Amino acid sequence: EHDKLKLLLGMNLMIVSQDETDVFVSPNGKLDGPIANWSLFYINLGGGIESNTMYQVSGLNRYINPAFTPDASRTWADLKLGIRSSAAAGLWFDIFAGYKYTESDILYNPSSYDWIDKGFNNVSMAFQPTTQRLQVGATLKYDYRHIFDFYLKGVYNHYNLKYLDTWKNLYGAQGLDKDDDMEAYGRPAFTFDAGLNIRPLKPLTLSLDYSMASGIYAYLNAENIKMDAIHDLRLRASWKYNDMFGVYAQFNNLLFQKQEMFYGYPLQPFSAMAGFSVTF
């Protein structure tokens, strides 16, 4: 590290003990290289282990079947490279691409045991293929004198999956005999986020946020099912009395969409909440 270039070369050394104890090594590297005075080229390379305990998994999917504990997920490489720039006052953008290779990744599907009528019994099963994810995306932010600001972010993901586990029938992928038939179940191919913050008065902030996710698949009864795209529009108003106290009101799903993040489990069509905040 010196005045301009920053370089980190290292590795992560981890030990995981399930059926047997393994030592896992993954890269840990970072490079920041400035381009002129207003842009930065960066590379981040990482990896590691997710133990996928039932406590951890239930925080992501509360509908997981507790009878089958997932295996640990091993990420051998998680690479991201891009260019960040602040070419003008208040304007900032980031263009990036990435690659991620994970063994025993964890996806979720509704269970479809033969003895359950219509193949659905209200639990999610962990499906653990090896995944390769290619990703490209861009983020744009603009702030005008702290009076208003907005952001835009779009990300496209492409997945390749390979499944070698002999416990396929237990982990929610019955009938999938070819890797080409598999999708990255529960994960969107394309996401888009946008937000706008307006401060007409110093203590008042009005925020409007929109999120979209499309290209999501589920697997049920030996069939890939393409789920409807998710559209979520949120409005929040907050009033900050001082550095310690504030109040807010928030309204979610203003488009009143009937949508699912996990197949068979609908999200709330509309919700509202209000409260106060205390900062210590």
PDB file of C-alpha atoms in Angstrom:
ATOM      1  CA  GLU A   1       0.000   0.000   0.000  1.00  0.00           C
ATOM      2  CA  HIS A   2       1.242   3.512  -0.859  1.00  0.00           C
ATOM      3  CA  ASP A   3      -0.294   6.792  -1.950  1.00  0.00           C
ATOM      4  CA  LYS A   4      -2.254   5.387  -4.883  1.00  0.00           C
ATOM      5  CA  LEU A   5      -2.237   1.602  -5.198  1.00  0.00           C
ATOM      6  CA  LYS A   6      -3.687  -0.723  -2.552  1.00  0.00           C
ATOM      7  CA  LEU A   7      -3.061  -4.457  -2.743  1.00  0.00           C
ATOM      8  CA  LEU A   8      -4.019  -7.283  -0.367  1.00  0.00           C
ATOM      9  CA  LEU A   9      -2.900 -10.876  -0.946  1.00  0.00           C
ATOM     10  CA  GLY A  10      -4.062 -13.524   1.477  1.00  0.00           C
ATOM     11  CA  MET A  11      -6.136 -16.603   2.076  1.00  0.00           C
ATOM     12  CA  ASN A  12      -8.919 -17.818   4.338  1.00  0.00           C
ATOM     13  CA  LEU A  13      -8.174 -20.993   6.289  1.00  0.00           C
ATOM     14  CA  MET A  14     -11.293 -22.613   7.753  1.00  0.00           C
ATOM     15  CA  ILE A  15     -12.152 -25.905   9.419  1.00  0.00           C
ATOM     16  CA  VAL A  16     -15.574 -27.519   9.013  1.00  0.00           C
ATOM     17  CA  SER A  17     -16.727 -30.636  10.856  1.00  0.00           C
ATOM     18  CA  GLN A  18     -19.847 -32.478   9.724  1.00  0.00           C
ATOM     19  CA  ASP A  19     -19.630 -36.089   8.569  1.00  0.00           C
ATOM     20  CA  GLU A  20     -15.865 -35.607   8.704  1.00  0.00           C
ATOM     21  CA  THR A  21     -13.474 -32.791   9.511  1.00  0.00           C
ATOM     22  CA  ASP A  22     -12.096 -30.887   6.512  1.00  0.00           C
ATOM     23  CA  VAL A  23      -9.695 -27.995   6.149  1.00  0.00           C
ATOM     24  CA  PHE A  24     -10.887 -25.485   3.560  1.00  0.00           C
ATOM     25  CA  VAL A  25      -8.705 -22.857   1.914  1.00  0.00           C
ATOM     26  CA  SER A  26     -10.084 -20.008  -0.175  1.00  0.00           C
ATOM     27  CA  PRO A  27      -8.538 -16.823  -1.579  1.00  0.00           C
ATOM     28  CA  ASN A  28      -8.676 -13.431   0.105  1.00  0.00           C
ATOM     29  CA  GLY A  29      -7.420 -10.676  -2.151  1.00  0.00           C
ATOM     30  CA  LYS A  30      -8.156  -7.074  -3.022  1.00  0.00           C
ATOM     31  CA  LEU A  31      -6.745  -4.564  -5.487  1.00  0.00           C
ATOM     32  CA  ASP A  32      -7.648  -0.868  -5.758  1.00  0.00           C
ATOM     33  CA  GLY A  33      -6.008   0.991  -8.624  1.00  0.00           C
ATOM     34  CA  PRO A  34      -6.869   4.638  -9.286  1.00  0.00           C
ATOM     35  CA  ILE A  35      -7.612   5.872 -12.801  1.00  0.00           C
ATOM     36  CA  ALA A  36      -6.976   9.633 -12.978  1.00  0.00           C
ATOM     37  CA  ASN A  37      -8.245  11.454  -9.894  1.00  0.00           C
ATOM     38  CA  TRP A  38     -11.904  10.529 -10.041  1.00  0.00           C
ATOM     39  CA  SER A  39     -12.103   6.820 -10.947  1.00  0.00           C
ATOM     40  CA  LEU A  40     -10.998   3.561  -9.344  1.00  0.00           C
ATOM     41  CA  PHE A  41     -10.519   0.108 -10.831  1.00  0.00           C
ATOM     42  CA  TYR A  42     -11.018  -2.615  -8.222  1.00  0.00           C
ATOM     43  CA  ILE A  43     -10.819  -6.379  -7.882  1.00  0.00           C
ATOM     44  CA  ASN A  44     -12.178  -8.322  -4.897  1.00  0.00           C
ATOM     45  CA  LEU A  45     -11.531 -12.071  -4.627  1.00  0.00           C
ATOM     46  CA  GLY A  46     -12.866 -14.047  -1.689  1.00  0.00           C
ATOM     47  CA  GLY A  47     -14.466 -17.299  -0.600  1.00  0.00           C
ATOM     48  CA  GLY A  48     -15.355 -19.252   2.506  1.00  0.00           C
ATOM     49  CA  ILE A  49     -17.766 -21.627   4.177  1.00  0.00           C
ATOM     50  CA  GLU A  50     -21.398 -21.255   5.226  1.00  0.00           C
ATOM     51  CA  SER A  51     -22.164 -23.950   7.797  1.00  0.00           C
ATOM     52  CA  ASN A  52     -25.938 -23.834   7.030  1.00  0.00           C
ATOM     53  CA  THR A  53     -27.088 -24.671  10.535  1.00  0.00           C
ATOM     54  CA  MET A  54     -30.851 -24.786  11.008  1.00  0.00           C
ATOM     55  CA  TYR A  55     -30.603 -21.523  12.951  1.00  0.00           C
ATOM     56  CA  GLN A  56     -28.876 -19.798  10.027  1.00  0.00           C
ATOM     57  CA  VAL A  57     -31.083 -21.312   7.344  1.00  0.00           C
ATOM     58  CA  SER A  58     -34.344 -20.522   9.149  1.00  0.00           C
ATOM     59  CA  GLY A  59     -33.310 -16.863   9.171  1.00  0.00           C
ATOM     60  CA  LEU A  60     -33.391 -16.939   5.350  1.00  0.00           C
ATOM     61  CA  ASN A  61     -36.323 -19.311   4.850  1.00  0.00           C
ATOM     62  CA  ARG A  62     -38.595 -19.905   7.828  1.00  0.00           C
ATOM     63  CA  TYR A  63     -40.432 -22.673   5.954  1.00  0.00           C
ATOM     64  CA  ILE A  64     -37.443 -25.041   5.757  1.00  0.00           C
ATOM     65  CA  ASN A  65     -38.100 -28.671   6.692  1.00  0.00           C
ATOM     66  CA  PRO A  66     -36.273 -29.210  10.023  1.00  0.00           C
ATOM     67  CA  ALA A  67     -35.984 -32.971   9.430  1.00  0.00           C
ATOM     68  CA  PHE A  68     -33.109 -32.577   6.949  1.00  0.00           C
ATOM     69  CA  THR A  69     -30.051 -30.527   7.908  1.00  0.00           C
ATOM     70  CA  PRO A  70     -28.281 -29.075   4.839  1.00  0.00           C
ATOM     71  CA  ASP A  71     -24.596 -29.628   4.178  1.00  0.00           C
ATOM     72  CA  ALA A  72     -22.110 -26.787   4.497  1.00  0.00           C
ATOM     73  CA  SER A  73     -21.664 -24.608   1.398  1.00  0.00           C
ATOM     74  CA  ARG A  74     -18.095 -24.091   0.191  1.00  0.00           C
ATOM     75  CA  THR A  75     -17.373 -21.057  -1.968  1.00  0.00           C
ATOM     76  CA  TRP A  76     -14.069 -21.676  -3.727  1.00  0.00           C
ATOM     77  CA  ALA A  77     -14.009 -18.324  -5.487  1.00  0.00           C
ATOM     78  CA  ASP A  78     -16.093 -15.165  -5.316  1.00  0.00           C
ATOM     79  CA  LEU A  79     -14.674 -12.638  -7.779  1.00  0.00           C
ATOM     80  CA  LYS A  80     -15.914  -9.117  -8.403  1.00  0.00           C
ATOM     81  CA  LEU A  81     -14.233  -6.479 -10.548  1.00  0.00           C
ATOM     82  CA  GLY A  82     -15.379  -3.102 -11.702  1.00  0.00           C
ATOM     83  CA  ILE A  83     -14.874   0.613 -12.040  1.00  0.00           C
ATOM     84  CA  ARG A  84     -16.166   3.180  -9.544  1.00  0.00           C
ATOM     85  CA  SER A  85     -16.223   6.814 -10.492  1.00  0.00           C
ATOM     86  CA  SER A  86     -17.301  10.225  -9.232  1.00  0.00           C
ATOM     87  CA  ALA A  87     -16.866  12.116 -12.477  1.00  0.00           C
ATOM     88  CA  ALA A  88     -18.952  15.119 -11.386  1.00  0.00           C
ATOM     89  CA  ALA A  89     -19.987  16.755  -8.143  1.00  0.00           C
ATOM     90  CA  GLY A  90     -22.632  14.630  -6.465  1.00  0.00           C
ATOM     91  CA  LEU A  91     -22.591  11.973  -9.230  1.00  0.00           C
ATOM     92  CA  TRP A  92     -21.262   8.468  -8.579  1.00  0.00           C
ATOM     93  CA  PHE A  93     -21.449   5.245 -10.583  1.00  0.00           C
ATOM     94  CA  ASP A  94     -20.168   1.695 -10.353  1.00  0.00           C
ATOM     95  CA  ILE A  95     -19.984  -0.777 -13.260  1.00  0.00           C
ATOM     96  CA  PHE A  96     -19.078  -4.308 -12.210  1.00  0.00           C
ATOM     97  CA  ALA A  97     -18.932  -7.969 -13.173  1.00  0.00           C
ATOM     98  CA  GLY A  98     -18.442 -11.081 -11.086  1.00  0.00           C
ATOM     99  CA  TYR A  99     -18.021 -14.836 -10.943  1.00  0.00           C
ATOM    100  CA  LYS A 100     -18.836 -17.132  -8.022  1.00  0.00           C
ATOM    101  CA  TYR A 101     -18.256 -20.879  -7.660  1.00  0.00           C
ATOM    102  CA  THR A 102     -19.997 -22.600  -4.743  1.00  0.00           C
ATOM    103  CA  GLU A 103     -20.074 -26.294  -3.926  1.00  0.00           C
ATOM    104  CA  SER A 104     -23.245 -27.516  -2.155  1.00  0.00           C
ATOM    105  CA  ASP A 105     -24.930 -24.163  -2.593  1.00  0.00           C
ATOM    106  CA  ILE A 106     -28.340 -23.990  -0.940  1.00  0.00           C
ATOM    107  CA  LEU A 107     -31.545 -23.409  -2.925  1.00  0.00           C
ATOM    108  CA  TYR A 108     -35.130 -23.968  -1.806  1.00  0.00           C
ATOM    109  CA  ASN A 109     -38.026 -25.854  -3.373  1.00  0.00           C
ATOM    110  CA  PRO A 110     -41.466 -26.893  -2.114  1.00  0.00           C
ATOM    111  CA  SER A 111     -41.484 -30.565  -1.139  1.00  0.00           C
ATOM    112  CA  SER A 112     -43.376 -32.928  -3.424  1.00  0.00           C
ATOM    113  CA  TYR A 113     -43.549 -36.334  -1.778  1.00  0.00           C
ATOM    114  CA  ASP A 114     -45.631 -38.859  -3.674  1.00  0.00           C
ATOM    115  CA  TRP A 115     -47.856 -39.614  -0.709  1.00  0.00           C
ATOM    116  CA  ILE A 116     -48.957 -36.002  -0.297  1.00  0.00           C
ATOM    117  CA  ASP A 117     -52.028 -35.065  -2.319  1.00  0.00           C
ATOM    118  CA  LYS A 118     -51.077 -32.739  -5.222  1.00  0.00           C
ATOM    119  CA  GLY A 119     -47.435 -32.912  -4.195  1.00  0.00           C
ATOM    120  CA  PHE A 120     -47.312 -30.036  -1.701  1.00  0.00           C
ATOM    121  CA  ASN A 121     -47.139 -30.269   2.074  1.00  0.00           C
ATOM    122  CA  ASN A 122     -46.215 -26.788   3.237  1.00  0.00           C
ATOM    123  CA  VAL A 123     -42.469 -27.099   3.812  1.00  0.00           C
ATOM    124  CA  SER A 124     -39.417 -26.101   1.787  1.00  0.00           C
ATOM    125  CA  MET A 125     -36.655 -28.571   0.992  1.00  0.00           C
ATOM    126  CA  ALA A 126     -32.987 -27.670   0.652  1.00  0.00           C
ATOM    127  CA  PHE A 127     -31.596 -28.417  -2.800  1.00  0.00           C
ATOM    128  CA  GLN A 128     -27.768 -28.287  -2.928  1.00  0.00           C
ATOM    129  CA  PRO A 129     -26.168 -28.294  -6.367  1.00  0.00           C
ATOM    130  CA  THR A 130     -22.786 -26.877  -7.284  1.00  0.00           C
ATOM    131  CA  THR A 131     -23.459 -23.436  -8.753  1.00  0.00           C
ATOM    132  CA  GLN A 132     -21.488 -21.119 -10.994  1.00  0.00           C
ATOM    133  CA  ARG A 133     -22.831 -17.578 -11.160  1.00  0.00           C
ATOM    134  CA  LEU A 134     -21.846 -14.987 -13.748  1.00  0.00           C
ATOM    135  CA  GLN A 135     -22.969 -11.471 -12.864  1.00  0.00           C
ATOM    136  CA  VAL A 136     -22.946  -8.039 -14.482  1.00  0.00           C
ATOM    137  CA  GLY A 137     -24.461  -4.866 -13.113  1.00  0.00           C
ATOM    138  CA  ALA A 138     -24.294  -1.140 -12.635  1.00  0.00           C
ATOM    139  CA  THR A 139     -25.176   1.395  -9.936  1.00  0.00           C
ATOM    140  CA  LEU A 140     -25.798   5.111 -10.387  1.00  0.00           C
ATOM    141  CA  LYS A 141     -26.204   7.624  -7.546  1.00  0.00           C
ATOM    142  CA  TYR A 142     -26.732  11.379  -7.551  1.00  0.00           C
ATOM    143  CA  ASP A 143     -26.979  13.825  -4.652  1.00  0.00           C
ATOM    144  CA  TYR A 144     -27.945  17.466  -5.151  1.00  0.00           C
ATOM    145  CA  ARG A 145     -26.768  19.515  -2.172  1.00  0.00           C
ATOM    146  CA  HIS A 146     -28.433  17.065   0.240  1.00  0.00           C
ATOM    147  CA  ILE A 147     -31.814  18.423  -0.887  1.00  0.00           C
ATOM    148  CA  PHE A 148     -32.631  15.353  -2.928  1.00  0.00           C
ATOM    149  CA  ASP A 149     -30.793  12.244  -4.083  1.00  0.00           C
ATOM    150  CA  PHE A 150     -31.613   9.149  -6.093  1.00  0.00           C
ATOM    151  CA  TYR A 151     -30.056   5.826  -6.979  1.00  0.00           C
ATOM    152  CA  LEU A 152     -30.516   3.192  -9.695  1.00  0.00           C
ATOM    153  CA  LYS A 153     -29.112  -0.331  -9.620  1.00  0.00           C
ATOM    154  CA  GLY A 154     -29.559  -3.199 -12.088  1.00  0.00           C
ATOM    155  CA  VAL A 155     -27.989  -6.667 -11.859  1.00  0.00           C
ATOM    156  CA  TYR A 156     -28.181  -9.649 -14.226  1.00  0.00           C
ATOM    157  CA  ASN A 157     -27.249 -13.144 -13.004  1.00  0.00           C
ATOM    158  CA  HIS A 158     -26.632 -16.244 -15.090  1.00  0.00           C
ATOM    159  CA  TYR A 159     -26.309 -19.615 -13.328  1.00  0.00           C
ATOM    160  CA  ASN A 160     -24.851 -22.970 -14.337  1.00  0.00           C
ATOM    161  CA  LEU A 161     -25.741 -25.847 -12.024  1.00  0.00           C
ATOM    162  CA  LYS A 162     -24.326 -29.344 -11.564  1.00  0.00           C
ATOM    163  CA  TYR A 163     -25.736 -31.904  -9.163  1.00  0.00           C
ATOM    164  CA  LEU A 164     -23.818 -34.959  -7.943  1.00  0.00           C
ATOM    165  CA  ASP A 165     -25.340 -35.641  -4.514  1.00  0.00           C
ATOM    166  CA  THR A 166     -26.872 -39.108  -4.126  1.00  0.00           C
ATOM    167  CA  TRP A 167     -29.461 -37.625  -1.741  1.00  0.00           C
ATOM    168  CA  LYS A 168     -31.209 -35.808  -4.567  1.00  0.00           C
ATOM    169  CA  ASN A 169     -34.584 -37.382  -3.756  1.00  0.00           C
ATOM    170  CA  LEU A 170     -34.418 -36.053  -0.206  1.00  0.00           C
ATOM    171  CA  TYR A 171     -33.336 -32.546  -1.091  1.00  0.00           C
ATOM    172  CA  GLY A 172     -36.090 -31.327  -3.335  1.00  0.00           C
ATOM    173  CA  ALA A 173     -34.958 -32.207  -6.864  1.00  0.00           C
ATOM    174  CA  GLN A 174     -36.858 -35.368  -7.705  1.00  0.00           C
ATOM    175  CA  GLY A 175     -36.929 -36.115 -11.428  1.00  0.00           C
ATOM    176  CA  LEU A 176     -34.033 -33.849 -12.426  1.00  0.00           C
ATOM    177  CA  ASP A 177     -31.703 -36.174 -14.323  1.00  0.00           C
ATOM    178  CA  LYS A 178     -29.853 -33.616 -16.449  1.00  0.00           C
ATOM    179  CA  ASP A 179     -27.991 -30.531 -15.306  1.00  0.00           C
ATOM    180  CA  ASP A 180     -29.496 -28.598 -18.225  1.00  0.00           C
ATOM    181  CA  ASP A 181     -32.953 -29.080 -16.714  1.00  0.00           C
ATOM    182  CA  MET A 182     -32.059 -27.254 -13.505  1.00  0.00           C
ATOM    183  CA  GLU A 183     -32.630 -23.613 -12.655  1.00  0.00           C
ATOM    184  CA  ALA A 184     -31.274 -21.528  -9.761  1.00  0.00           C
ATOM    185  CA  TYR A 185     -34.498 -22.035  -7.845  1.00  0.00           C
ATOM    186  CA  GLY A 186     -35.633 -19.073  -5.802  1.00  0.00           C
ATOM    187  CA  ARG A 187     -32.984 -16.716  -7.189  1.00  0.00           C
ATOM    188  CA  PRO A 188     -33.860 -13.971  -9.664  1.00  0.00           C
ATOM    189  CA  ALA A 189     -32.082 -13.670 -12.984  1.00  0.00           C
ATOM    190  CA  PHE A 190     -32.571  -9.906 -13.033  1.00  0.00           C
ATOM    191  CA  THR A 191     -33.030  -7.378 -10.230  1.00  0.00           C
ATOM    192  CA  PHE A 192     -33.612  -3.652 -10.406  1.00  0.00           C
ATOM    193  CA  ASP A 193     -33.721  -1.180  -7.518  1.00  0.00           C
ATOM    194  CA  ALA A 194     -34.429   2.542  -7.531  1.00  0.00           C
ATOM    195  CA  GLY A 195     -34.858   5.101  -4.781  1.00  0.00           C
ATOM    196  CA  LEU A 196     -35.542   8.796  -4.296  1.00  0.00           C
ATOM    197  CA  ASN A 197     -35.016  10.864  -1.129  1.00  0.00           C
ATOM    198  CA  ILE A 198     -36.380  14.417  -0.849  1.00  0.00           C
ATOM    199  CA  ARG A 199     -35.714  16.776   2.066  1.00  0.00           C
ATOM    200  CA  PRO A 200     -38.098  19.762   1.675  1.00  0.00           C
ATOM    201  CA  LEU A 201     -37.376  20.755   5.275  1.00  0.00           C
ATOM    202  CA  LYS A 202     -34.229  20.031   7.238  1.00  0.00           C
ATOM    203  CA  PRO A 203     -35.826  17.560   9.710  1.00  0.00           C
ATOM    204  CA  LEU A 204     -38.176  15.936   7.126  1.00  0.00           C
ATOM    205  CA  THR A 205     -37.148  13.203   4.687  1.00  0.00           C
ATOM    206  CA  LEU A 206     -39.521  11.620   2.155  1.00  0.00           C
ATOM    207  CA  SER A 207     -38.276   8.366   0.606  1.00  0.00           C
ATOM    208  CA  LEU A 208     -39.699   6.373  -2.285  1.00  0.00           C
ATOM    209  CA  ASP A 209     -38.106   2.997  -3.102  1.00  0.00           C
ATOM    210  CA  TYR A 210     -38.890   0.446  -5.789  1.00  0.00           C
ATOM    211  CA  SER A 211     -37.573  -3.112  -6.149  1.00  0.00           C
ATOM    212  CA  MET A 212     -38.130  -5.599  -8.963  1.00  0.00           C
ATOM    213  CA  ALA A 213     -36.983  -9.220  -9.319  1.00  0.00           C
ATOM    214  CA  SER A 214     -37.738 -11.448 -12.317  1.00  0.00           C
ATOM    215  CA  GLY A 215     -36.698 -14.781 -13.772  1.00  0.00           C
ATOM    216  CA  ILE A 216     -37.407 -16.737 -10.567  1.00  0.00           C
ATOM    217  CA  TYR A 217     -38.130 -20.469 -10.835  1.00  0.00           C
ATOM    218  CA  ALA A 218     -39.466 -23.168  -8.524  1.00  0.00           C
ATOM    219  CA  TYR A 219     -39.496 -26.937  -9.013  1.00  0.00           C
ATOM    220  CA  LEU A 220     -42.652 -28.895  -8.206  1.00  0.00           C
ATOM    221  CA  ASN A 221     -43.992 -32.255  -9.387  1.00  0.00           C
ATOM    222  CA  ALA A 222     -41.123 -32.824 -11.850  1.00  0.00           C
ATOM    223  CA  GLU A 223     -41.707 -29.466 -13.528  1.00  0.00           C
ATOM    224  CA  ASN A 224     -39.907 -26.126 -13.599  1.00  0.00           C
ATOM    225  CA  ILE A 225     -42.367 -23.364 -12.759  1.00  0.00           C
ATOM    226  CA  LYS A 226     -41.587 -19.754 -13.641  1.00  0.00           C
ATOM    227  CA  MET A 227     -42.899 -17.487 -10.907  1.00  0.00           C
ATOM    228  CA  ASP A 228     -44.352 -14.029 -11.411  1.00  0.00           C
ATOM    229  CA  ALA A 229     -41.979 -11.104 -11.148  1.00  0.00           C
ATOM    230  CA  ILE A 230     -41.834  -9.268  -7.826  1.00  0.00           C
ATOM    231  CA  HIS A 231     -42.659  -5.540  -7.809  1.00  0.00           C
ATOM    232  CA  ASP A 232     -42.425  -3.722  -4.485  1.00  0.00           C
ATOM    233  CA  LEU A 233     -43.008   0.024  -4.060  1.00  0.00           C
ATOM    234  CA  ARG A 234     -42.371   1.553  -0.617  1.00  0.00           C
ATOM    235  CA  LEU A 235     -42.938   5.035   0.821  1.00  0.00           C
ATOM    236  CA  ARG A 236     -41.365   6.311   4.039  1.00  0.00           C
ATOM    237  CA  ALA A 237     -41.603   9.657   5.819  1.00  0.00           C
ATOM    238  CA  SER A 238     -39.321  10.470   8.739  1.00  0.00           C
ATOM    239  CA  TRP A 239     -38.987  13.519  10.967  1.00  0.00           C
ATOM    240  CA  LYS A 240     -35.785  13.950  12.957  1.00  0.00           C
ATOM    241  CA  TYR A 241     -36.265  16.159  16.009  1.00  0.00           C
ATOM    242  CA  ASN A 242     -32.588  16.131  16.928  1.00  0.00           C
ATOM    243  CA  ASP A 243     -29.565  13.839  16.787  1.00  0.00           C
ATOM    244  CA  MET A 244     -31.236  11.453  19.232  1.00  0.00           C
ATOM    245  CA  PHE A 245     -35.011  11.305  18.566  1.00  0.00           C
ATOM    246  CA  GLY A 246     -37.087  10.824  15.418  1.00  0.00           C
ATOM    247  CA  VAL A 247     -40.447   9.489  14.209  1.00  0.00           C
ATOM    248  CA  TYR A 248     -41.357   7.742  10.977  1.00  0.00           C
ATOM    249  CA  ALA A 249     -44.191   6.140   8.988  1.00  0.00           C
ATOM    250  CA  GLN A 250     -43.696   3.534   6.268  1.00  0.00           C
ATOM    251  CA  PHE A 251     -46.017   1.953   3.672  1.00  0.00           C
ATOM    252  CA  ASN A 252     -45.018  -1.247   1.871  1.00  0.00           C
ATOM    253  CA  ASN A 253     -46.238  -2.816  -1.386  1.00  0.00           C
ATOM    254  CA  LEU A 254     -48.127   0.242  -2.560  1.00  0.00           C
ATOM    255  CA  LEU A 255     -48.830  -1.537  -5.860  1.00  0.00           C
ATOM    256  CA  PHE A 256     -50.869  -4.136  -3.920  1.00  0.00           C
ATOM    257  CA  GLN A 257     -49.146  -6.985  -5.757  1.00  0.00           C
ATOM    258  CA  LYS A 258     -49.909 -10.637  -5.004  1.00  0.00           C
ATOM    259  CA  GLN A 259     -46.433 -12.123  -5.149  1.00  0.00           C
ATOM    260  CA  GLU A 260     -44.211 -14.826  -3.687  1.00  0.00           C
ATOM    261  CA  MET A 261     -40.552 -14.953  -2.783  1.00  0.00           C
ATOM    262  CA  PHE A 262     -40.821 -18.689  -2.073  1.00  0.00           C
ATOM    263  CA  TYR A 263     -43.312 -20.786  -4.036  1.00  0.00           C
ATOM    264  CA  GLY A 264     -46.563 -21.267  -2.130  1.00  0.00           C
ATOM    265  CA  TYR A 265     -45.888 -18.588   0.497  1.00  0.00           C
ATOM    266  CA  PRO A 266     -47.474 -15.258  -0.509  1.00  0.00           C
ATOM    267  CA  LEU A 267     -46.082 -11.976   0.754  1.00  0.00           C
ATOM    268  CA  GLN A 268     -48.302  -9.383   2.367  1.00  0.00           C
ATOM    269  CA  PRO A 269     -50.241  -7.470  -0.317  1.00  0.00           C
ATOM    270  CA  PHE A 270     -49.953  -4.264   1.735  1.00  0.00           C
ATOM    271  CA  SER A 271     -48.579  -3.260   5.110  1.00  0.00           C
ATOM    272  CA  ALA A 272     -47.991  -0.055   7.044  1.00  0.00           C
ATOM    273  CA  MET A 273     -46.055   0.757  10.158  1.00  0.00           C
ATOM    274  CA  ALA A 274     -45.157   3.791  12.274  1.00  0.00           C
ATOM    275  CA  GLY A 275     -42.815   4.318  15.180  1.00  0.00           C
ATOM    276  CA  PHE A 276     -40.041   6.332  16.731  1.00  0.00           C
ATOM    277  CA  SER A 277     -36.286   5.934  16.820  1.00  0.00           C
ATOM    278  CA  VAL A 278     -33.742   6.651  19.521  1.00  0.00           C
ATOM    279  CA  THR A 279     -30.049   6.945  18.617  1.00  0.00           C
ATOM    280  CA  PHE A 280     -27.531   6.538  21.428  1.00  0.00           C
TER     281      PHE A 280
END
